[in-house]
């Protein structure tokens, strides 16, 4: 398998906010189990099949710490097993009304149950760790709860980044050298945080590179390398107007049989209300057609880069993992065909680490403030629609720092402060502002942001009032519901403050 045309990197970003014990449907735990069943299981199956053929360095896989915490959590593992069994049961009860749909869903549910019980029953970390240890994927880390970093005080941003990297190291046995910064959010200077944390590579969106995504670049003044998404290639899939998932023959994500929850229709047409029945054979033909088209687009892009630059180029396409299977039912099959066809077309398929090793790093760049959201700026997370969320986040960060700075340096861990740090981290998740701005379950997002923000306020009001016993009791109640990141140690914020004070002298 040669790479005469150039190099291609596929990057998948796996992320959901903390959903465990915070509602089930229509937004809540069901979101987690749907993504797990329809994206994480089949995408990993694709990786295992290709690995069995001897393939290595297939793609770069980001798994955020907050998602990993759920995929490893005993509560979520038990609930996921029950959810899969319920999926199979729903297929049984739908048989008389929709026999073909029921048979198809029964086979899918039975396969998912078998895969879960054989491969995932002890959590996701053994699954991802084996893929990384065998060289099948490069794993990325990130900040603990996916906060939008550019809007955070530096000390809080660095605390959550280090906490997330430590969490990944505990689960996977190694500290990641690459990250997917939440929302590809970047502000000038963040590269120094990355360098200090041992991060050597990260992603930005293509416009942050001013469209020059044909190579990776060190960010000015550091050895930290930035990769830019090639939007011309990426949008062949991602574009809401012309992306492959909107093709007429694919299963329609939005059209339900409400009695069963199944999706028995194909897209048919963008403005067609009466949807045609889903036809797996038509969908399979569309997968083959669109996979071949995508490979052709990548090859032409690489040839254009070689013509313009006089040397082999790099294409980075990056997507949310949940697109493949959850949102786009046929996505995993498309993914498998693309990863099979690209090497046969003369494209070197590798990871971000592999791209560095292959020499696709060129001159340093100075990056502007940016994100991968609308406008490629910060408006999704800092716009008028979420001004109250932003103000609340500012208050959360201020209260967290004031609380840890306001106590004598403890000899041991302080469970109240540690719980405060976890609740602050959950409140600062970028998902809440995104969901509000995009009007996607905005009511749930506002409720979640407010709940964690109120817990931060309650604890930070109790502590300075000397009501330590009440604070400890309430912290224990919060920790019982949100029992993730037990290693997150609030003393790290105090140590960071002390280092900054010494450096300033």
Coordinates of C-alpha atoms in Angstrom, one line a residue:
X1 CA 0.0 0.0 0.0
X2 CA 1.8 3.0 -1.2
X3 CA 1.4 6.7 -0.6
X4 CA 2.5 8.2 -3.9
X5 CA -0.4 10.7 -3.9
X6 CA 0.2 12.2 -0.5
X7 CA -1.0 11.7 3.1
X8 CA -4.5 11.6 4.6
X9 CA -5.4 11.8 8.2
X10 CA -8.9 11.0 9.5
X11 CA -9.6 12.4 13.0
X12 CA -12.7 11.4 15.0
X13 CA -13.8 13.3 18.0
X14 CA -15.9 11.3 20.5
X15 CA -17.7 13.4 23.0
X16 CA -20.9 13.7 25.0
X17 CA -21.5 15.8 28.1
X18 CA -22.0 14.1 31.5
X19 CA -25.5 12.6 31.2
X20 CA -25.6 9.8 33.8
X21 CA -28.3 10.3 36.4
X22 CA -29.5 13.6 34.7
X23 CA -32.7 12.5 32.9
X24 CA -33.2 9.9 30.3
X25 CA -35.4 11.0 27.4
X26 CA -35.8 12.9 25.1
X27 CA -32.4 14.3 26.3
X28 CA -30.3 12.6 28.9
X29 CA -29.0 9.0 29.2
X30 CA -30.7 7.8 26.1
X31 CA -28.4 10.1 24.1
X32 CA -25.4 8.3 25.6
X33 CA -26.8 4.8 24.9
X34 CA -27.9 5.6 21.3
X35 CA -24.4 7.0 20.5
X36 CA -22.8 4.0 22.2
X37 CA -24.9 1.4 20.3
X38 CA -25.0 3.1 16.9
X39 CA -21.6 4.8 16.7
X40 CA -19.0 3.6 19.2
X41 CA -19.7 -0.1 18.9
X42 CA -19.8 -0.2 15.0
X43 CA -16.9 2.2 14.5
X44 CA -14.7 0.1 16.8
X45 CA -15.9 -3.0 14.9
X46 CA -14.6 -1.4 11.7
X47 CA -11.2 -0.7 13.3
X48 CA -11.0 -4.3 14.6
X49 CA -11.8 -5.8 11.2
X50 CA -9.2 -3.6 9.4
X51 CA -6.7 -4.4 12.1
X52 CA -7.3 -8.1 11.5
X53 CA -6.2 -7.5 7.9
X54 CA -2.9 -6.1 9.2
X55 CA -3.8 -2.4 8.9
X56 CA -2.2 0.0 11.4
X57 CA -2.2 3.8 11.9
X58 CA -5.8 3.9 10.6
X59 CA -7.0 7.1 12.2
X60 CA -6.7 9.5 15.2
X61 CA -9.4 8.9 17.8
X62 CA -10.3 11.5 20.4
X63 CA -12.3 10.3 23.4
X64 CA -13.0 13.1 25.8
X65 CA -12.4 12.4 29.5
X66 CA -16.0 13.1 30.4
X67 CA -17.2 10.6 27.8
X68 CA -14.6 8.0 28.8
X69 CA -15.8 8.3 32.4
X70 CA -19.3 7.3 31.3
X71 CA -18.2 4.5 29.1
X72 CA -16.3 3.0 32.0
X73 CA -18.8 3.7 34.8
X74 CA -20.5 0.6 36.3
X75 CA -23.8 2.5 36.5
X76 CA -23.7 3.3 32.7
X77 CA -22.5 -0.2 31.8
X78 CA -25.4 -1.8 33.6
X79 CA -27.9 0.7 32.0
X80 CA -26.4 0.2 28.6
X81 CA -26.9 -3.5 28.8
X82 CA -30.5 -3.0 29.7
X83 CA -30.9 -0.4 26.9
X84 CA -29.6 -2.9 24.4
X85 CA -32.0 -5.6 25.7
X86 CA -34.9 -3.2 25.4
X87 CA -33.9 -2.4 21.8
X88 CA -34.3 -6.1 21.1
X89 CA -37.5 -6.3 23.0
X90 CA -38.9 -3.4 21.0
X91 CA -38.1 -5.3 17.8
X92 CA -40.2 -8.2 19.0
X93 CA -43.2 -6.0 19.8
X94 CA -43.0 -4.3 16.4
X95 CA -43.0 -7.5 14.4
X96 CA -46.7 -7.6 13.5
X97 CA -46.9 -3.9 12.3
X98 CA -43.5 -3.6 10.6
X99 CA -42.1 -7.1 10.0
X100 CA -39.1 -6.1 7.8
X101 CA -38.1 -3.3 10.1
X102 CA -38.5 -5.5 13.2
X103 CA -36.4 -8.2 11.7
X104 CA -33.7 -5.8 10.7
X105 CA -33.7 -4.1 14.2
X106 CA -33.7 -7.5 15.9
X107 CA -30.6 -8.6 14.1
X108 CA -28.9 -5.3 14.8
X109 CA -29.8 -5.4 18.5
X110 CA -28.7 -9.0 18.9
X111 CA -25.4 -8.2 17.2
X112 CA -24.8 -5.1 19.5
X113 CA -25.7 -7.2 22.6
X114 CA -23.2 -9.8 21.6
X115 CA -20.4 -7.3 20.8
X116 CA -21.1 -5.4 24.1
X117 CA -21.0 -8.6 26.2
X118 CA -17.9 -9.9 24.5
X119 CA -15.9 -6.8 24.1
X120 CA -17.2 -3.8 26.1
X121 CA -18.6 -5.4 29.3
X122 CA -15.7 -4.1 31.4
X123 CA -15.8 -0.6 30.0
X124 CA -14.3 1.2 27.0
X125 CA -10.8 1.8 28.4
X126 CA -9.7 -1.8 27.7
X127 CA -11.1 -1.5 24.1
X128 CA -9.4 1.8 23.3
X129 CA -6.2 0.9 25.1
X130 CA -5.7 -2.3 23.0
X131 CA -6.3 -0.4 19.8
X132 CA -3.6 2.2 20.8
X133 CA -1.2 -0.5 22.1
X134 CA -1.5 -2.4 18.8
X135 CA -0.8 0.8 16.8
X136 CA -4.2 0.8 15.1
X137 CA -5.1 4.3 16.3
X138 CA -3.6 7.3 17.9
X139 CA -5.6 8.4 20.9
X140 CA -6.2 12.1 21.7
X141 CA -7.0 13.5 25.1
X142 CA -8.5 16.8 26.2
X143 CA -9.7 18.9 29.1
X144 CA -11.8 17.1 31.7
X145 CA -15.4 18.3 30.9
X146 CA -14.9 19.8 27.4
X147 CA -14.9 23.5 28.4
X148 CA -14.5 26.3 25.9
X149 CA -11.0 27.1 26.8
X150 CA -10.6 30.7 25.4
X151 CA -13.2 32.0 27.7
X152 CA -11.7 30.6 30.9
X153 CA -9.2 32.1 33.3
X154 CA -5.8 30.7 32.6
X155 CA -5.5 28.9 35.9
X156 CA -8.9 27.2 35.5
X157 CA -8.2 26.3 31.9
X158 CA -4.8 24.7 32.8
X159 CA -6.3 22.9 35.8
X160 CA -9.0 21.2 33.6
X161 CA -6.5 20.4 30.9
X162 CA -4.1 18.7 33.3
X163 CA -7.0 16.9 35.0
X164 CA -8.3 15.6 31.7
X165 CA -4.8 14.4 30.6
X166 CA -4.3 12.7 33.9
X167 CA -7.6 11.0 33.6
X168 CA -6.8 9.6 30.2
X169 CA -3.4 8.4 31.5
X170 CA -5.1 6.5 34.3
X171 CA -7.5 4.8 31.9
X172 CA -5.2 4.1 29.0
X173 CA -1.7 3.8 30.6
X174 CA -0.2 6.8 28.8
X175 CA -0.6 10.5 28.8
X176 CA -1.8 11.8 25.4
X177 CA 0.6 13.9 23.3
X178 CA -2.2 15.2 21.2
X179 CA -5.6 16.8 22.0
X180 CA -8.7 17.9 20.3
X181 CA -9.3 21.2 22.0
X182 CA -13.0 21.5 22.8
X183 CA -14.8 23.1 19.8
X184 CA -11.3 23.6 18.3
X185 CA -11.4 26.7 20.5
X186 CA -8.2 28.7 20.4
X187 CA -6.9 31.9 21.7
X188 CA -3.3 33.2 21.2
X189 CA -1.1 31.9 23.9
X190 CA -2.9 28.7 24.6
X191 CA 0.0 26.9 22.8
X192 CA 2.1 27.6 25.9
X193 CA -0.4 25.9 28.1
X194 CA -0.2 22.9 25.8
X195 CA 3.6 22.8 25.8
X196 CA 3.7 23.0 29.6
X197 CA 1.2 20.1 29.8
X198 CA 3.2 17.9 27.4
X199 CA 0.8 18.3 24.5
X200 CA 2.7 18.3 21.2
X201 CA -0.1 18.5 18.6
X202 CA -3.7 19.8 18.4
X203 CA -6.3 20.7 15.8
X204 CA -7.7 24.0 14.6
X205 CA -10.3 24.6 11.9
X206 CA -9.1 25.4 8.4
X207 CA -9.7 29.1 8.4
X208 CA -7.4 29.5 11.4
X209 CA -4.6 28.4 9.0
X210 CA -6.0 30.9 6.4
X211 CA -6.8 27.9 4.3
X212 CA -3.2 26.5 4.3
X213 CA -4.0 23.1 5.6
X214 CA -1.7 21.1 3.3
X215 CA 0.8 20.7 6.1
X216 CA 1.1 21.0 9.9
X217 CA 2.8 24.0 11.5
X218 CA 4.4 24.7 14.8
X219 CA 2.7 27.6 16.6
X220 CA 5.0 30.6 16.8
X221 CA 7.5 30.3 19.7
X222 CA 6.8 26.7 20.6
X223 CA 7.3 23.2 19.3
X224 CA 3.5 22.5 19.6
X225 CA 2.2 21.6 16.1
X226 CA -1.2 22.7 14.8
X227 CA -3.1 20.7 12.2
X228 CA -6.0 22.4 10.3
X229 CA -9.1 20.7 9.0
X230 CA -9.3 20.7 5.2
X231 CA -12.9 22.0 4.9
X232 CA -13.2 21.4 1.1
X233 CA -12.7 17.7 1.8
X234 CA -14.4 17.5 5.2
X235 CA -17.6 19.2 4.0
X236 CA -18.2 16.5 1.4
X237 CA -19.5 14.6 4.4
X238 CA -20.2 17.3 7.0
X239 CA -22.1 20.0 5.0
X240 CA -25.8 20.2 6.0
X241 CA -26.7 21.3 2.5
X242 CA -24.8 18.8 0.3
X243 CA -23.1 16.2 2.5
X244 CA -23.5 12.5 1.8
X245 CA -25.8 11.8 4.8
X246 CA -28.5 13.8 3.1
X247 CA -28.6 11.5 0.1
X248 CA -32.0 10.2 -0.9
X249 CA -31.2 6.5 -0.2
X250 CA -29.9 6.8 3.3
X251 CA -32.0 6.2 6.4
X252 CA -33.7 9.3 7.5
X253 CA -32.6 10.3 11.0
X254 CA -35.6 12.5 11.7
X255 CA -38.5 10.3 10.5
X256 CA -39.7 8.0 13.2
X257 CA -42.2 5.3 13.8
X258 CA -43.3 6.8 17.1
X259 CA -44.7 3.6 18.6
X260 CA -41.4 1.8 18.4
X261 CA -38.9 4.6 18.1
X262 CA -37.4 2.9 15.0
X263 CA -36.6 4.8 11.7
X264 CA -38.2 2.9 8.9
X265 CA -37.8 5.5 6.2
X266 CA -35.2 6.7 3.8
X267 CA -34.4 10.4 3.2
X268 CA -36.3 10.3 -0.1
X269 CA -36.0 14.0 -0.7
X270 CA -35.3 17.2 1.4
X271 CA -38.7 18.7 0.9
X272 CA -40.7 15.4 0.6
X273 CA -43.1 14.8 3.6
X274 CA -44.2 11.4 2.5
X275 CA -41.0 9.3 3.0
X276 CA -40.3 6.1 1.1
X277 CA -39.5 2.9 3.0
X278 CA -35.8 2.3 3.8
X279 CA -34.1 -0.1 1.4
X280 CA -30.8 -1.5 2.7
X281 CA -29.7 -2.5 -0.9
X282 CA -30.2 1.1 -2.2
X283 CA -28.3 2.4 0.9
X284 CA -25.4 0.0 0.3
X285 CA -25.1 1.2 -3.3
X286 CA -25.1 4.8 -2.1
X287 CA -22.3 3.9 0.4
X288 CA -20.2 2.5 -2.4
X289 CA -20.9 5.5 -4.7
X290 CA -20.1 8.1 -2.0
X291 CA -17.0 6.3 -0.7
X292 CA -15.6 6.2 -4.2
X293 CA -16.5 9.9 -4.7
X294 CA -14.8 10.9 -1.4
X295 CA -11.6 9.0 -2.3
X296 CA -11.6 10.8 -5.7
X297 CA -11.9 14.1 -3.9
X298 CA -9.0 13.3 -1.6
X299 CA -6.8 12.2 -4.4
X300 CA -7.6 15.3 -6.5
X301 CA -6.9 17.5 -3.5
X302 CA -3.5 15.9 -2.9
X303 CA -2.6 16.2 -6.5
X304 CA -3.5 19.9 -6.5
X305 CA -1.4 20.4 -3.4
X306 CA 1.6 18.7 -5.1
X307 CA 1.1 20.9 -8.2
X308 CA 1.0 24.1 -6.1
X309 CA 3.6 23.2 -3.5
X310 CA 6.0 21.0 -5.4
X311 CA 5.9 18.3 -2.8
X312 CA 3.5 15.7 -1.3
X313 CA 0.7 17.3 0.7
X314 CA -1.5 16.5 3.7
X315 CA -5.3 16.3 4.0
X316 CA -6.9 16.3 7.4
X317 CA -10.6 15.5 7.6
X318 CA -12.1 15.7 11.1
X319 CA -15.6 14.8 12.3
X320 CA -17.6 14.0 15.4
X321 CA -17.5 10.2 15.9
X322 CA -21.3 10.3 16.6
X323 CA -21.9 11.3 13.0
X324 CA -21.0 7.7 11.9
X325 CA -23.9 5.5 12.9
X326 CA -25.9 7.6 15.2
X327 CA -26.6 10.6 13.0
X328 CA -25.7 8.8 9.7
X329 CA -26.8 5.2 9.9
X330 CA -24.6 4.0 7.1
X331 CA -21.6 6.0 8.3
X332 CA -19.6 3.1 9.7
X333 CA -19.9 1.2 6.4
X334 CA -18.8 4.3 4.5
X335 CA -15.9 4.7 6.8
X336 CA -14.7 1.1 6.3
X337 CA -14.9 1.5 2.5
X338 CA -13.0 4.8 2.5
X339 CA -10.2 3.4 4.7
X340 CA -10.0 0.4 2.4
X341 CA -10.1 2.4 -0.9
X342 CA -7.6 5.2 0.0
X343 CA -4.5 3.1 0.2
X344 CA -5.4 1.3 -3.1
X345 CA -5.6 4.8 -4.7
X346 CA -2.0 5.6 -3.6
X347 CA -2.8 7.6 -0.5
X348 CA -0.8 7.2 2.7
X349 CA -3.4 6.8 5.5
X350 CA -2.0 7.6 8.9
X351 CA -2.4 9.4 12.2
X352 CA -1.5 12.9 13.2
X353 CA 1.6 11.5 14.9
X354 CA 2.4 9.6 11.7
X355 CA 2.0 12.8 9.6
X356 CA 4.6 14.5 11.8
X357 CA 6.9 11.5 11.4
X358 CA 6.4 11.6 7.6
X359 CA 7.7 15.1 7.5
X360 CA 4.4 17.1 7.0
X361 CA 5.5 19.9 9.3
X362 CA 6.6 23.2 7.8
X363 CA 7.3 26.8 8.9
X364 CA 5.8 28.2 12.1
X365 CA 2.5 30.1 12.1
X366 CA 0.8 32.7 14.2
X367 CA -2.8 31.7 14.7
X368 CA -5.8 34.0 15.3
X369 CA -8.6 33.4 17.8
X370 CA -10.8 30.8 16.3
X371 CA -13.1 27.8 16.7
X372 CA -14.9 25.3 14.4
X373 CA -18.3 26.8 15.2
X374 CA -20.4 29.2 13.1
X375 CA -18.3 32.0 11.7
X376 CA -15.2 30.2 12.9
X377 CA -15.0 32.6 15.8
X378 CA -16.4 32.3 19.3
X379 CA -20.0 33.5 18.7
X380 CA -21.6 30.1 19.4
X381 CA -20.2 30.1 23.0
X382 CA -19.9 33.9 23.6
X383 CA -22.8 35.4 21.6
X384 CA -25.9 37.3 22.7
X385 CA -28.1 34.2 23.0
X386 CA -25.8 32.8 25.7
X387 CA -24.8 36.0 27.5
X388 CA -26.4 34.8 30.7
X389 CA -24.6 31.4 30.4
X390 CA -21.3 33.2 29.9
X391 CA -21.9 35.4 32.9
X392 CA -22.7 32.4 34.9
X393 CA -19.5 30.7 33.8
X394 CA -17.5 33.7 34.8
X395 CA -19.1 33.6 38.2
X396 CA -18.4 29.9 38.6
X397 CA -14.7 30.3 37.7
X398 CA -14.4 33.3 40.0
X399 CA -16.0 31.4 42.9
X400 CA -13.9 28.3 42.4
X401 CA -10.7 30.3 42.5
X402 CA -11.8 32.4 45.5
X403 CA -12.7 29.2 47.4
X404 CA -9.4 27.4 46.9
X405 CA -7.5 30.6 47.6
X406 CA -9.5 31.4 50.7
X407 CA -8.5 28.4 52.7
X408 CA -5.2 27.5 54.4
X409 CA -3.2 25.1 52.3
X410 CA -4.5 21.7 53.4
X411 CA -2.1 18.8 54.2
X412 CA -4.5 16.4 52.5
X413 CA -7.3 16.5 50.1
X414 CA -10.4 18.5 50.9
X415 CA -13.5 16.6 49.7
X416 CA -15.6 19.7 49.7
X417 CA -13.2 21.6 47.5
X418 CA -12.7 18.6 45.2
X419 CA -16.5 18.3 44.8
X420 CA -16.7 22.0 44.1
X421 CA -14.1 21.6 41.4
X422 CA -16.1 18.8 39.7
X423 CA -19.3 20.8 39.8
X424 CA -17.5 23.8 38.4
X425 CA -16.1 21.7 35.6
X426 CA -19.5 20.3 34.8
X427 CA -21.0 23.8 34.8
X428 CA -18.3 25.0 32.4
X429 CA -19.0 22.4 29.7
X430 CA -19.1 23.9 26.3
X431 CA -22.1 21.8 25.4
X432 CA -24.6 24.0 27.3
X433 CA -23.9 27.1 25.4
X434 CA -23.8 25.2 22.1
X435 CA -27.2 23.6 22.7
X436 CA -28.7 27.0 23.6
X437 CA -27.2 28.9 20.6
X438 CA -28.3 26.1 18.2
X439 CA -31.7 25.7 19.9
X440 CA -31.0 22.0 20.3
X441 CA -32.6 20.9 23.6
X442 CA -31.9 24.4 24.9
X443 CA -34.2 23.8 27.9
X444 CA -32.2 20.8 29.0
X445 CA -28.9 22.7 28.5
X446 CA -30.0 25.7 30.5
X447 CA -31.3 23.4 33.3
X448 CA -28.0 21.5 33.5
X449 CA -25.9 24.6 33.5
X450 CA -28.0 26.2 36.2
X451 CA -28.0 23.1 38.3
X452 CA -24.2 22.8 38.5
X453 CA -23.8 26.6 38.8
X454 CA -26.2 26.6 41.7
X455 CA -24.3 23.9 43.4
X456 CA -21.1 25.9 43.0
X457 CA -22.8 28.9 44.5
X458 CA -24.2 26.9 47.4
X459 CA -20.9 25.4 48.4
X460 CA -19.0 28.7 48.0
X461 CA -21.6 30.5 50.2
X462 CA -21.4 27.8 52.9
X463 CA -17.6 27.7 53.2
X464 CA -16.8 31.3 54.0
X465 CA -19.8 31.3 56.4
X466 CA -18.1 28.6 58.5
X467 CA -20.8 26.1 57.8
X468 CA -18.4 23.3 57.1
X469 CA -20.5 20.4 58.2
X470 CA -23.4 21.5 56.0
X471 CA -21.0 22.0 53.1
X472 CA -19.6 18.5 53.6
X473 CA -23.1 17.0 53.7
X474 CA -24.2 18.8 50.5
X475 CA -20.9 18.0 48.8
X476 CA -21.4 14.3 49.5
X477 CA -24.9 14.5 48.0
X478 CA -23.6 16.1 44.8
X479 CA -20.7 13.6 44.5
X480 CA -23.1 10.7 44.8
X481 CA -24.9 11.9 41.7
X482 CA -21.9 13.1 39.8
X483 CA -19.3 10.5 40.7
X484 CA -16.7 11.2 38.1
X485 CA -13.1 12.4 38.2
X486 CA -12.4 11.2 41.7
X487 CA -8.7 12.1 41.1
X488 CA -9.5 15.8 40.4
X489 CA -7.6 17.5 43.2
X490 CA -8.5 21.1 44.0
X491 CA -5.0 21.6 45.6
X492 CA -3.6 21.8 42.0
X493 CA -5.3 25.2 41.7
X494 CA -3.5 26.3 44.8
X495 CA -0.1 25.0 43.6
X496 CA -0.7 26.7 40.3
X497 CA -1.4 30.0 42.1
X498 CA 1.8 29.7 44.1
X499 CA 3.9 29.0 41.0
X500 CA 2.4 32.1 39.3
X501 CA 3.3 34.2 42.3
X502 CA 6.9 33.0 42.4
X503 CA 7.2 33.6 38.6
X504 CA 5.9 37.1 39.0
X505 CA 8.5 38.1 41.6

